[in-house]
Each structure stands twice: as structure tokens, then as C-alpha cells.
Amino acid sequence: MARNVAQKLIADHLVSGEMTPGCEIGLRIDQTLTQDATGTLVMLEFEAMGLERVRTELSAQYVDHNLIQEDFKNPDDHVFLASAAKKYGVWFSPPGNGVSHPVHMERFGAPGKSLLGSDSHTCAAGALGMLAIGAGGLEVAMAMAGEPFYTRMPEVMGVELTGELPDWVSAKDVILEMLRRHGVSGGVGRIIEYHGPGVAGLTAMDRHVIANMGAELGATATVFPADEQTRAFLHQQGREEAWRALAADPGAHYDITDRIDLSAMEPLIALPSSPENVVPVREVAGRPIYQAYIGSSANPGLRDFAIAGNIVAGRRIADGVSFDVNPTSRQILANMIGLGVLGNLITAGARLHQAGCNGCIGMGQAPATGRISLRTVPRNFPGRSGTREDQVYLCSPEVAAASALTGVITDPRTLDMPYPRFREPSSVEVDVDILCPPADDGRDLRLEKGPNIKALPRTEPLPERVRAPVLLKTGDDVSTDEIMPAGAKVLPYRSNIPEISKFAFSRIDESYYDRAMAQGDTGSLVVGGENYGQGSSREHAALAPAYLGVRAVIAKSFARIHWQNLVNFGVLPLTFDDPGDYERIQHDDELELDALRTALARGDSVLAAVNHSRDQRYTFRHALSSRQVDVLLAGGLIPWVRDKKNVE
Ligand code: MIC
């Protein structure tokens, strides 16, 4: 049978299950990636499993999120992660070395490999013809322990690219076009595979941009073929030996298809506060801006900085504009210096920041009140920048740099200059000076835990009967940024669950924590709309509600990673049999679900519920595999592993 690239990658890594869309499959994981904001919990979870060393081909730990050191918390995390990496045989990328996704692609990515990462943008590595998937930290800890990664076999959406990108239009506009067409849940349960004649004109870092924001479509992964562009990138990085060809068979089938004529595209922009609010830039041109932000894993390449540098070269940015440049790795910064790109940017008036995620997750650079911020970052969920009522627009480096010059949102095609195209150099200055290889034998090494690194709280198994209030009812597309905010105030508590739980749902309801704590052992429920938990992989968005007694979340539909995280921490994710019941249930209603454990163990997928506040009856559904039901009944993945090991 003719196979597409996604099917070839899955078949090469399949350890259980059938490649039938919707069925649970187990995948062998070759590489893992963890960043610091999720990595502290991953290392605590790995420690809890009692293993001496990772069992992957390669595992890498990056420090790119918690870079602001205003007290002991973040540097303690850095020291802890460095000690864990050494102890367990993991590569360590220290603070300042760069953002995980571009650095992993530069140093470790290879066609045909599978990569699991505790960050939703891990999918960026699909640019190299890898099966790269974002997941909750606990899934990654399991993969580090040599366990398969379980997920549902996705459908494959084939997007045929034709033509070539016109001047002033770049890779960011391609993924914004996909979001305009398919929305933030258009990729849920799917792998997006790009193919066709238009692919050859996209460099590996162009493909990184498109694959990165596959996360914003809710896609399980994004894949590109491994071709001459891939070889050129690996050659440029001094790693051509890692290249191998990977392409779809002639006549390969796709479950869903779409086509984009690149030559017909124009500059696009996503309006606040969702990546799917996409319009042509010309429709909002002229609006005054406060900030133009370049960088992040959604535009991390040397090209992206060079183009911006070429646009502002010999000119001055508009007064009152904060032009923030965030190089994505030490290596890219070194090459920006070598090629004169940094000079162009600084001379024009740019503010230079260290290599890291920075403002993308609210780690500094927050915009002023009521003012517009143009950013090349992947997502603009409400308040994510650190400013509660923020107005963050997502765009390409071309649009951001052009607007920095004029002080208003600008369609770059209106600038009085020819398009300053950038040609990728065949080789770059490779920088591995501060990248730390794993220790040969770390068994006797100690984990360095500071006072803010707390042991994982135990999660309680689901009780036979739940009778509890609905403490929160949300609308559609609630993101994990609204369930558990990122940002400079919250992220430092990522290794301290009792503390970080105080911020749970605080963007939606500041009284939530106190009301949840007041419930004691009774516990509580959450009701949600469509695509509940979209966005990041942060398992804190599941662990904190679990810690606060949430027994079940009943939503119209779930985002993949969050749905899996809820189960991993013993919270039952349910959907409405009759979507109309969502309207009938109100805040504070008392619901009862009885004989739960019995029904789940019996294999029932439909569960009865009573609303005692309105004397109404409902039926809810779960879509868990039998493995997930066992995990849930055990109280979560860690007790399940513990029990399994006790059995073995
Ligand atoms: C994000 O972009 O939201 C983050 C911060 O990188 C998260 C990870 C996290 O919450 O630590 C993600 O994308 O998964």
C-alpha cells in the first residue's frame, strides 16, 4: 500500500495497536525534550519511578522559560535540572543557550526519528521529517523510562503546496492561512502533512515555523518530507551524516486534503486574542502600535532576524515603539553578529534580550495598557503576555519590522524598498560551547533540590460515588493559559504544586482557589465548552485542579494533551451525550455520579448523572482506552506505574 510520510514514521515506531484512526497506539520514542518550566516536574516524576538512567537514544533538558532570576526560585530550578540531567544521562542546555525547539533542531534533530517533548511546540521538529509530538510531562518521563507513548492513531491531513511565496510573504503567513481556514481545533486528532511542488522552495527553518504552530491548530504533529532542503540544513549545521531521504509514496492517500497556492498569498495577521482570528494585514493597517517583538520558536531562524535587520538597516524605528529582539539561541546570536544583522537592528533602535522564550510566555516585555503589541510568537491567548487586557497580534518578522519603522500596523508591501531577500549560508558558525553532554555514570550523583522544589503531591483514586458542586463553568476554547497562567509571577512555582495551585483558574475567577479549598474531601467538578484545555502541554493545568479536589471535567470536547494530562492525574474527562445539557447545568449546581468505579471497570463508556439542584438527569460519555481506565482507577499514572512495578 502506498504510504504517506506520517504513516511511514508511525509504522517504523509502532509497538502496539492498529493504524486505524481513533484506535489507541503505542509508539517507541527515540528522543525526548524537556524545558525548565515543565522539566522540574518531569525530573521529580522520573525520580519517583526509581530508575538510574534514561532509556532513550537521546534525551535533552533545556532552560529557556524561567530565565528571570529575581530570587532563589528560578536559579534553584536551574541547579536542580543540571544535577538531574547529569545523574540520569541527559544532555543539558543551560540558561542563555537558547529556546529548546530551534536548538534541538540545530543539534539533535534527524529524519525518521521520533521525539516526545514536554512542550506543545515540540511538533516543530516535524520540519526535519521527524515524528515530533508535544505531551504532558508525565508522558515524557515515561518515555525517558523506555515506556511507549500512547495516543490515538490520528487521521492524516494532506496539504498540497503549489507555487512560490511572493516577496514580503513568508512561512508565518502559510500557517496563519491554515489557522484562518481550519481554526484552533481544526487539527485535533490529526497529523498535518505538507507535500507537493511548493515544499521544495521552503527551507528547513521555514518548515519549522509552519510545523511549530501546528500546535495552534490542535494537531498531534506536523510532518514534512526529508529532502534536499533538509540535507542542506543538516550540512549547514555540520551534521549531514544525520540526513536520510523520506518521502510519501506516489499515490499515497490522505484522510483529509487541502491545497494552498503560495503564489496567491499576502501578508496575514492574527488579531487578539486567538491564533485563528486571521485577516489580511491591509485590513488593519494604520493602527498605532506600542511594541514590535521578534523571536520565539514560531520565527526562530537566522533568516527571520536577518530579514528584520535588512528592513530597518540604515533607518530608525518610530518614536515610542518598543522594538524587542529575542535571539532564539547563542548560535543564532553569534551568526547575527558575524553577518552584521545585530548591528542593523541595534543601530535602528532595537532592544536586545537574552536567548530564550521571554515575552512569549510573559517572562518580561509585557505591553503597556490598552496598546497594541505585534509579535512573531505562536499564541496570543488573553493575558498571556503578562498584561491582563493585552492586545497581542501574531505576524511575520516582515510585518513586525515594517510596523516598527512606521509606528503603525503596516503591510510591508507598502514600504518604499525592494524586498531584502536573505539567502541561507551553506554553513554557519556552530556553537556548542555551553551545551553539556550527559555524564557516563551518574548513579552516585545527588539531586540538588532547593526549598521551593517540593515532592509531588499524591493524587487520590476516583471514588465510587461523586456528589459535588460545579465550581466553574467555562465557554469554548478555554486555554491552559487561562486554567493555569504562565508568566513571571507564576512560573517560578512550577516545582511547588501547593503554591502554584493558588493561581488555578485565577484568570477566569479569582475566588476559585478559596472556594475549592473550602470543599475539603467533597471535591468539585468543572464544566467546559468545546476544545477545553487548548494550547500548552503544561500538566500543572491538570495537576493543580486535581490537587484542589476536581474529580471530573465535563466538556463538549477536549484538546488532546490536556485530556491525556487529566487522566494521568486521576481526573475523569467526560463529554455530554446531549450537548444541550451544557446549557442546563449552572454554576454551583450539585451533581452526583454514582457507581463510578464499578461502571468504569465494567467497561461502560456512558455514565449516568443527577443534578440535585435542578432535579435533572443526564448521561455523560468517556472515550478512554482500557489502559487509561486502569490508570484512572489507580489514581493516576504514577500510582499505576508503582502498582505495575509491584506486580512485576
Ligand atoms: C507555551 O508556549 O505555552 C509553553 C509555556 O511553552 C508551554 C509549556 C509550559 O507551559 O511550560 C507549552 O507550549 O506547552
XYZ file of C-alpha atoms and ligand atoms in Angstrom:
662
model
C 0.000 0.000 0.000
C 1.293 3.484 -0.886
C 2.040 5.322 2.351
C 2.427 8.966 3.236
C 5.293 10.224 5.413
C 3.212 10.245 8.604
C 2.190 6.603 8.084
C 5.813 5.594 7.419
C 7.017 7.294 10.600
C 4.271 5.733 12.720
C 4.772 2.271 11.228
C 8.513 2.490 11.998
C 7.750 3.225 15.681
C 4.578 1.219 16.288
C 4.805 -1.124 19.331
C 1.071 -1.724 19.932
C -2.321 -1.039 18.394
C -3.513 -0.674 14.838
C -3.004 2.259 12.485
C -6.749 2.853 12.283
C -7.763 6.449 13.106
C -9.137 6.681 16.662
C -7.532 3.446 17.932
C -5.020 3.689 20.787
C -1.471 3.039 19.556
C 1.830 2.696 21.424
C 4.876 4.399 19.883
C 8.578 3.813 20.561
C 10.250 7.131 21.453
C 13.824 7.692 20.224
C 14.389 11.164 21.680
C 12.869 13.298 24.436
C 12.929 17.052 25.002
C 12.111 18.833 28.261
C 12.215 22.542 29.012
C 12.629 24.022 32.501
C 9.043 25.127 33.171
C 7.800 21.557 32.701
C 11.120 19.783 33.306
C 11.301 20.138 37.095
C 8.145 18.073 37.441
C 9.363 15.600 34.794
C 12.577 15.008 36.744
C 10.623 14.623 40.011
C 8.346 12.111 38.235
C 11.369 10.263 36.771
C 12.927 10.180 40.248
C 9.636 8.774 41.613
C 9.948 5.874 39.154
C 13.257 4.842 40.747
C 15.280 4.424 37.520
C 19.051 5.129 37.333
C 19.286 6.373 33.733
C 17.149 7.331 30.767
C 16.438 4.526 28.302
C 16.133 6.652 25.144
C 18.626 7.146 22.278
C 18.895 10.759 23.382
C 17.251 12.994 25.966
C 17.842 16.724 26.304
C 16.886 19.212 29.033
C 16.691 22.919 28.097
C 16.460 26.031 30.277
C 14.615 28.612 28.183
C 11.479 29.643 30.126
C 12.245 30.660 33.736
C 15.166 32.954 32.919
C 14.335 35.901 35.190
C 16.177 35.445 38.492
C 14.556 37.899 40.894
C 15.008 35.477 43.817
C 16.246 31.928 44.562
C 13.360 30.006 42.945
C 14.383 30.009 39.264
C 18.152 29.604 39.768
C 17.393 26.732 42.174
C 15.403 25.086 39.400
C 18.347 25.552 37.008
C 20.730 23.922 39.517
C 18.257 21.075 40.153
C 17.816 20.408 36.428
C 21.567 20.446 35.795
C 22.049 17.881 38.586
C 19.182 15.691 37.314
C 20.489 15.806 33.746
C 23.927 14.727 34.888
C 22.538 11.989 37.126
C 20.143 10.458 34.602
C 22.262 10.720 31.412
C 20.532 13.712 29.772
C 22.067 16.484 27.631
C 21.805 19.864 29.397
C 21.307 23.215 27.641
C 21.878 25.884 30.312
C 20.153 29.279 30.606
C 21.219 31.573 27.755
C 21.917 28.731 25.326
C 18.557 29.107 23.690
C 14.992 28.028 23.050
C 14.546 24.255 23.088
C 12.923 23.774 19.668
C 15.426 25.561 17.397
C 18.428 24.320 19.448
C 17.159 20.715 19.329
C 16.715 21.018 15.567
C 20.218 22.523 15.176
C 21.983 19.923 17.382
C 19.980 16.673 17.596
C 17.062 16.504 15.120
C 17.284 13.736 12.463
C 14.859 12.495 9.760
C 12.965 9.332 10.655
C 13.324 9.679 14.425
C 10.504 10.048 16.955
C 10.641 12.873 19.522
C 8.393 13.408 22.532
C 8.606 16.752 24.345
C 7.052 18.327 27.426
C 6.162 21.381 25.394
C 3.317 21.713 22.889
C 5.635 23.236 20.267
C 7.801 20.094 20.145
C 5.966 19.441 16.887
C 8.333 21.981 15.239
C 10.858 19.187 14.642
C 8.423 17.692 12.125
C 10.197 20.134 9.799
C 13.041 17.598 9.525
C 10.833 14.601 8.713
C 10.563 13.546 12.370
C 7.525 12.232 14.268
C 7.611 15.015 16.879
C 4.812 15.254 19.434
C 4.126 17.523 22.429
C 2.811 15.827 25.569
C 2.329 16.246 29.294
C 5.440 15.909 31.425
C 4.454 12.563 32.878
C 4.192 11.063 29.379
C 7.714 12.300 28.699
C 9.008 10.893 31.989
C 7.528 7.527 30.972
C 9.250 7.757 27.574
C 12.549 8.575 29.317
C 11.939 5.376 31.281
C 11.703 3.490 27.995
C 7.931 3.134 28.020
C 5.910 3.573 24.800
C 3.937 6.788 24.256
C 0.229 6.048 23.945
C -2.061 8.200 21.855
C -4.948 7.745 19.444
C -3.987 6.988 15.841
C -4.559 10.328 14.133
C -6.068 10.948 10.740
C -3.596 12.428 8.237
C -4.473 15.738 6.603
C -2.513 16.208 3.372
C -1.912 19.883 2.493
C -0.571 20.293 -1.031
C 1.588 23.385 -1.502
C 1.972 24.810 -5.017
C 3.730 27.893 -6.405
C 6.251 30.072 -4.552
C 5.908 32.661 -1.787
C 5.772 36.200 -3.261
C 8.007 38.991 -1.941
C 7.159 40.180 1.589
C 5.205 36.953 2.311
C 6.902 34.266 4.429
C 6.368 30.929 6.192
C 4.412 32.530 9.079
C 1.732 33.575 6.581
C 1.321 29.940 5.463
C 0.445 28.720 8.960
C -1.740 31.795 9.583
C -3.608 30.856 6.398
C -4.106 27.329 7.790
C -5.482 28.825 11.037
C -7.777 31.143 9.056
C -9.150 28.131 7.171
C -9.277 25.464 9.917
C -9.335 27.271 13.288
C -7.788 26.310 16.668
C -9.419 22.884 16.724
C -9.098 22.069 13.003
C -6.122 19.821 13.673
C -7.403 17.959 16.722
C -6.936 14.206 16.208
C -4.867 14.818 13.053
C -1.337 14.932 11.734
C -0.823 17.689 9.155
C 1.443 16.573 6.294
C 2.691 19.119 3.750
C 3.541 17.847 0.278
C 3.607 18.983 -3.335
C 5.834 21.163 -5.564
C 5.682 24.187 -3.281
C 7.501 22.381 -0.456
C 10.879 22.412 -2.248
C 11.023 26.221 -2.035
C 10.754 26.217 1.757
C 13.941 25.942 3.818
C 14.085 23.709 6.894
C 13.634 26.734 9.181
C 10.654 27.929 7.092
C 9.172 24.485 7.699
C 9.979 24.842 11.416
C 7.773 27.953 11.530
C 4.850 26.103 9.916
C 5.309 22.904 11.949
C 5.699 24.822 15.227
C 2.253 26.393 15.003
C 0.627 23.103 14.110
C 0.152 23.159 17.897
C -2.178 26.141 17.466
C -4.369 24.010 15.173
C -4.503 21.402 17.958
C -2.690 18.916 15.686
C -0.929 15.856 17.145
C 2.029 16.516 14.844
C 3.109 18.123 11.576
C 5.411 16.419 9.086
C 7.408 17.469 6.055
C 9.368 15.154 3.735
C 13.141 14.892 4.290
C 14.606 16.184 1.005
C 17.488 18.309 -0.346
C 16.404 21.284 1.782
C 16.674 19.060 4.861
C 20.105 17.875 3.742
C 21.204 21.490 3.176
C 20.140 22.396 6.740
C 21.974 19.445 8.314
C 25.024 20.254 6.177
C 24.826 23.885 7.356
C 24.804 22.588 10.953
C 27.787 20.285 10.296
C 25.578 17.179 10.689
C 24.951 15.999 7.127
C 25.574 12.407 8.208
C 22.244 12.502 10.080
C 20.354 13.014 6.807
C 18.284 10.379 5.051
C 15.600 10.791 2.438
C 11.955 10.388 3.459
C 9.030 10.986 1.121
C 5.445 9.892 0.550
C 4.932 7.069 -1.935
C 3.422 8.068 -5.289
C -0.364 7.813 -4.910
C -0.204 7.992 -1.111
C -3.642 8.605 0.419
C -4.679 11.313 2.884
C -7.810 11.154 5.090
C -8.428 14.875 4.542
C -6.946 17.113 1.864
C -6.360 20.798 1.286
C -4.255 22.885 -1.109
C -2.516 26.231 -0.768
C -1.230 28.190 -3.762
C 1.702 30.004 -2.174
C 1.987 32.455 -5.076
C -1.521 33.803 -4.345
C -0.782 34.624 -0.705
C -0.456 38.019 1.005
C 0.760 39.137 4.452
C -1.641 37.971 7.188
C -2.099 38.772 10.877
C -3.949 37.123 13.794
C -5.968 39.571 15.907
C -6.343 39.412 19.723
C -6.865 37.056 21.473
C -6.850 33.870 19.393
C -4.468 32.481 16.733
C -7.490 31.800 14.464
C -8.654 35.444 14.212
C -6.693 35.839 10.969
C -7.181 38.674 8.418
C -5.018 40.304 5.687
C -2.681 42.907 7.239
C -4.057 45.572 4.879
C -7.445 45.299 6.663
C -5.998 46.563 9.970
C -3.171 48.714 8.603
C -2.734 52.092 10.286
C -3.479 51.122 13.896
C -0.778 52.647 16.176
C 1.480 50.120 17.917
C 3.416 50.161 21.208
C 5.599 47.100 20.578
C 7.107 45.020 17.768
C 8.527 41.713 19.071
C 10.848 39.479 17.023
C 11.830 35.922 18.037
C 10.286 32.846 19.769
C 10.078 29.280 18.472
C 7.487 30.413 15.902
C 10.072 32.517 13.993
C 13.410 31.330 15.344
C 15.623 31.174 12.245
C 18.619 33.287 11.278
C 16.527 34.334 8.262
C 13.835 35.808 10.482
C 16.284 38.128 12.246
C 18.240 38.907 9.066
C 15.098 39.948 7.169
C 14.063 42.258 10.009
C 17.616 43.632 10.133
C 17.621 44.246 6.389
C 14.258 46.063 6.567
C 15.395 48.511 9.292
C 19.001 48.796 8.099
C 20.100 52.437 7.872
C 16.764 53.665 9.289
C 15.326 54.484 12.726
C 12.271 52.879 14.270
C 9.348 55.180 15.074
C 9.373 57.098 18.355
C 7.525 55.418 21.166
C 7.833 51.925 19.677
C 9.497 49.196 21.782
C 11.318 47.052 19.183
C 12.183 43.893 21.117
C 14.627 41.420 19.588
C 14.827 37.955 21.197
C 17.512 35.784 19.569
C 16.494 32.152 19.895
C 19.947 30.655 20.535
C 23.534 31.602 21.344
C 24.453 30.126 17.956
C 21.955 32.299 16.078
C 23.146 35.363 18.054
C 26.768 34.567 17.134
C 25.821 34.368 13.453
C 23.696 37.534 13.668
C 26.844 39.296 14.942
C 29.003 37.711 12.229
C 26.614 38.681 9.419
C 26.043 42.263 10.684
C 22.378 41.542 11.386
C 22.658 42.550 15.032
C 24.332 45.824 14.082
C 21.466 46.688 11.731
C 18.888 46.001 14.421
C 20.650 47.787 17.289
C 21.528 50.851 15.198
C 17.884 51.180 14.174
C 16.837 51.274 17.845
C 16.171 47.648 18.821
C 16.223 46.398 22.450
C 18.222 43.158 22.690
C 17.161 40.361 25.083
C 18.878 37.082 26.073
C 18.225 33.902 24.099
C 15.021 32.397 25.431
C 11.217 32.247 25.295
C 10.974 35.515 27.232
C 7.881 37.613 26.486
C 6.170 34.784 24.587
C 5.185 33.303 27.961
C 5.020 36.568 29.895
C 8.628 36.470 31.105
C 9.184 40.202 30.749
C 8.407 42.593 27.838
C 4.720 42.911 28.781
C 2.915 45.561 26.648
C 1.551 48.832 28.084
C -2.147 49.124 28.998
C -4.551 49.385 26.071
C -1.801 49.385 23.471
C -1.079 47.087 20.575
C 1.771 44.562 20.561
C 2.812 42.908 17.294
C 4.653 39.653 17.889
C 6.143 36.789 15.882
C 5.178 34.403 18.728
C 2.833 31.377 18.258
C -0.074 32.273 20.521
C -1.949 35.309 21.871
C -4.341 33.899 24.472
C -5.859 36.551 26.794
C -3.363 37.869 29.355
C -0.552 35.510 28.315
C 1.830 38.448 27.767
C 1.551 39.412 31.429
C -0.782 42.371 30.767
C -4.286 41.189 31.696
C -6.218 43.077 28.956
C -3.450 42.680 26.372
C -3.843 43.203 22.610
C -1.321 40.849 21.032
C -1.358 40.422 17.241
C 0.541 37.486 15.660
C 2.507 38.210 12.481
C 5.660 37.602 10.450
C 9.050 39.307 11.031
C 8.398 41.291 7.833
C 5.197 42.809 9.232
C 6.707 43.407 12.698
C 9.807 45.171 11.335
C 7.858 47.274 8.817
C 5.463 48.382 11.575
C 8.353 49.213 13.912
C 9.606 51.652 11.266
C 6.236 53.369 10.749
C 4.776 53.088 14.266
C 1.517 51.666 12.912
C 0.430 48.217 11.674
C 1.931 48.177 8.185
C 1.511 45.960 5.150
C 5.231 45.582 4.305
C 4.476 45.664 0.590
C 3.792 49.389 1.031
C 7.376 50.116 2.174
C 9.473 52.093 -0.347
C 12.191 49.419 -0.751
C 12.750 46.214 -2.714
C 12.200 43.019 -0.715
C 15.536 42.430 1.093
C 15.604 38.665 0.474
C 18.020 36.669 2.690
C 19.975 33.692 1.270
C 20.750 30.945 3.812
C 24.547 30.498 4.173
C 25.727 26.948 3.263
C 27.497 26.763 6.627
C 27.148 28.651 9.896
C 29.277 29.133 12.982
C 28.229 26.177 15.174
C 28.220 26.932 18.920
C 28.189 24.068 21.428
C 30.405 25.820 23.978
C 27.989 25.648 26.907
C 25.956 22.573 25.875
C 26.649 19.833 28.469
C 26.835 16.181 27.339
C 25.409 13.512 29.684
C 27.717 12.048 32.372
C 28.863 8.480 31.657
C 27.687 7.245 35.061
C 25.590 9.459 37.312
C 24.349 6.839 39.759
C 26.169 8.339 42.755
C 25.406 11.949 41.878
C 22.978 13.858 44.153
C 19.899 15.786 43.042
C 20.295 19.435 44.159
C 16.850 20.439 45.453
C 16.268 23.974 46.758
C 13.486 24.881 49.247
C 10.923 25.626 46.520
C 11.201 22.151 44.984
C 8.509 20.138 46.693
C 7.768 16.422 46.430
C 4.911 15.507 44.094
C 1.566 15.511 45.927
C -0.246 12.164 45.935
C -3.418 12.122 43.852
C -6.413 10.177 45.243
C -8.088 7.423 43.195
C -11.530 8.244 41.815
C -14.189 7.383 44.468
C -17.142 5.071 43.748
C -19.562 7.969 44.217
C -19.037 11.656 43.476
C -21.592 14.175 44.747
C -20.100 17.620 44.349
C -20.732 21.171 43.140
C -19.831 22.606 39.746
C -17.386 25.221 40.984
C -16.646 26.548 37.497
C -18.405 26.651 34.122
C -16.387 27.939 31.164
C -17.067 28.750 27.490
C -15.367 27.318 24.361
C -11.622 27.155 23.579
C -10.507 27.797 27.170
C -6.717 27.523 27.040
C -4.311 26.118 29.599
C -3.083 29.716 29.948
C -6.497 30.531 31.456
C -6.586 27.335 33.554
C -3.017 27.753 34.863
C -1.319 31.001 33.822
C 2.352 31.216 32.759
C 4.202 34.488 33.373
C 6.948 35.755 35.680
C 4.791 35.582 38.839
C 3.505 32.026 38.395
C 6.148 30.019 36.506
C 8.673 30.015 39.396
C 6.226 27.817 41.361
C 6.217 25.043 38.746
C 8.081 22.742 41.157
C 5.792 23.581 44.079
C 2.249 22.329 43.410
C 0.622 23.511 46.666
C 1.795 27.064 45.877
C 1.064 27.122 42.145
C -2.454 25.814 42.806
C -3.296 29.229 44.227
C -3.288 30.519 40.623
C -5.615 27.847 39.215
C -8.384 29.424 37.077
C -7.423 32.837 38.514
C -7.730 34.415 35.009
C -11.374 33.318 34.917
C -12.390 33.505 38.593
C -10.092 34.900 41.287
C -12.188 33.309 44.074
C -11.763 29.783 42.651
C -8.879 28.674 44.909
C -10.631 29.652 48.147
C -13.914 28.051 47.069
C -12.136 24.831 46.024
C -10.175 24.626 49.274
C -13.442 25.118 51.193
C -14.800 21.927 49.594
C -12.395 19.676 51.527
C -12.916 15.944 50.739
C -16.201 16.513 48.930
C -14.278 17.635 45.890
C -15.748 19.514 42.955
C -16.496 19.466 39.235
C -15.721 21.718 36.262
C -17.961 22.185 33.200
C -16.367 23.345 29.924
C -17.236 24.085 26.268
C -15.536 22.945 23.035
C -11.756 22.281 22.783
C -11.318 22.532 26.566
C -7.640 22.932 27.554
C -6.304 24.044 24.185
C -2.728 25.278 23.844
C 0.184 24.312 26.034
C 1.177 20.887 27.330
C 1.564 22.119 30.921
C 0.414 19.281 33.165
C 0.126 21.795 36.017
C -3.211 22.728 34.420
C -4.393 19.195 35.324
C -2.336 18.552 38.481
C -3.347 21.749 40.297
C -7.128 21.181 39.826
C -6.580 17.545 40.854
C -4.705 18.756 43.929
C -7.652 21.117 44.649
C -10.131 18.225 44.528
C -11.516 18.336 40.986
C -12.900 14.852 40.392
C -14.157 15.262 36.827
C -14.304 17.775 33.982
C -17.414 17.598 31.773
C -16.836 19.428 28.479
C -18.248 19.499 24.952
C -14.795 18.399 23.641
C -11.157 18.357 24.797
C -7.763 19.324 23.402
C -5.571 16.195 23.115
C -2.702 16.932 25.504
C -4.889 18.300 28.310
C -7.334 15.373 28.027
C -4.418 12.973 28.495
C -2.987 15.032 31.386
C -6.286 14.932 33.278
C -6.321 11.125 33.178
C -2.643 10.977 34.193
C -3.531 12.753 37.434
C -6.697 10.859 38.167
C -9.302 13.392 36.897
C -12.143 11.898 34.797
C -12.694 13.745 31.472
C -16.295 13.372 30.279
C -18.293 14.745 27.368
C -22.011 15.437 27.047
C -24.178 12.767 25.461
C -26.651 15.566 24.817
C -24.765 18.864 24.230
C -27.956 20.658 25.349
C -27.167 19.590 28.910
C -24.253 22.039 28.882
C -26.825 24.864 28.871
C -28.916 23.208 31.607
C -26.091 22.911 34.166
C -25.390 26.092 36.069
C -22.572 27.288 38.291
C -22.717 25.747 41.797
C -25.215 23.046 40.733
C -24.724 19.863 42.756
C -24.186 16.819 40.546
C -23.985 13.176 41.552
C -22.270 10.349 39.647
C -22.747 7.030 41.415
C -21.200 3.533 40.971
C -18.415 5.195 39.003
C -15.592 2.749 39.611
C -17.885 -0.225 39.037
C -19.129 1.179 35.730
C -15.643 2.089 34.512
C -14.160 -1.257 35.478
C -17.066 -2.965 33.697
C -16.120 -1.132 30.501
C -19.115 1.223 30.409
C -18.479 4.346 28.326
C -21.776 6.010 29.224
C -22.272 7.242 32.794
C -25.465 8.465 34.462
C -25.575 11.717 36.442
C -28.151 13.507 38.569
C -28.367 17.267 39.022
C -29.810 17.586 42.522
C -30.052 21.376 42.234
C -32.460 21.143 39.256
C -33.794 17.611 39.612
C -32.490 16.727 36.143
C -30.792 13.568 34.789
C -28.001 13.442 32.215
C -25.755 10.904 30.556
C -22.074 11.642 30.025
C -19.534 9.760 27.907
C -15.835 8.961 28.218
C -13.555 7.885 25.354
C -10.835 6.320 27.462
C -8.944 3.212 26.385
C -8.931 0.290 28.810
C -5.332 1.231 29.704
C -6.487 4.749 30.610
C -9.383 3.392 32.701
C -6.859 1.347 34.696
C -4.702 4.448 35.146
C -7.699 6.439 36.352
C -8.852 3.773 38.798
C -5.306 3.627 40.197
C -5.436 7.362 40.890
C -3.174 8.404 38.022
C -0.149 7.310 36.035
C 2.390 7.337 38.896
C 0.380 5.090 41.259
C -0.443 2.920 38.192
C 3.288 2.537 37.395
C 4.007 1.916 41.083
C 1.305 -0.796 41.264
C 2.505 -2.343 37.965
C 6.097 -2.474 39.225
C 4.880 -4.048 42.462
C 3.094 -6.691 40.389
C 6.147 -7.358 38.130
C 3.721 27.577 25.981
O 4.146 28.032 24.931
O 2.594 27.724 26.394
C 4.656 26.859 26.871
C 4.921 27.722 28.049
O 5.870 26.609 26.213
C 4.011 25.564 27.251
C 4.809 24.777 28.160
C 4.602 25.178 29.531
O 3.521 25.565 29.919
O 5.581 25.091 30.253
C 3.715 24.708 26.077
O 3.692 25.185 24.964
O 3.495 23.509 26.243
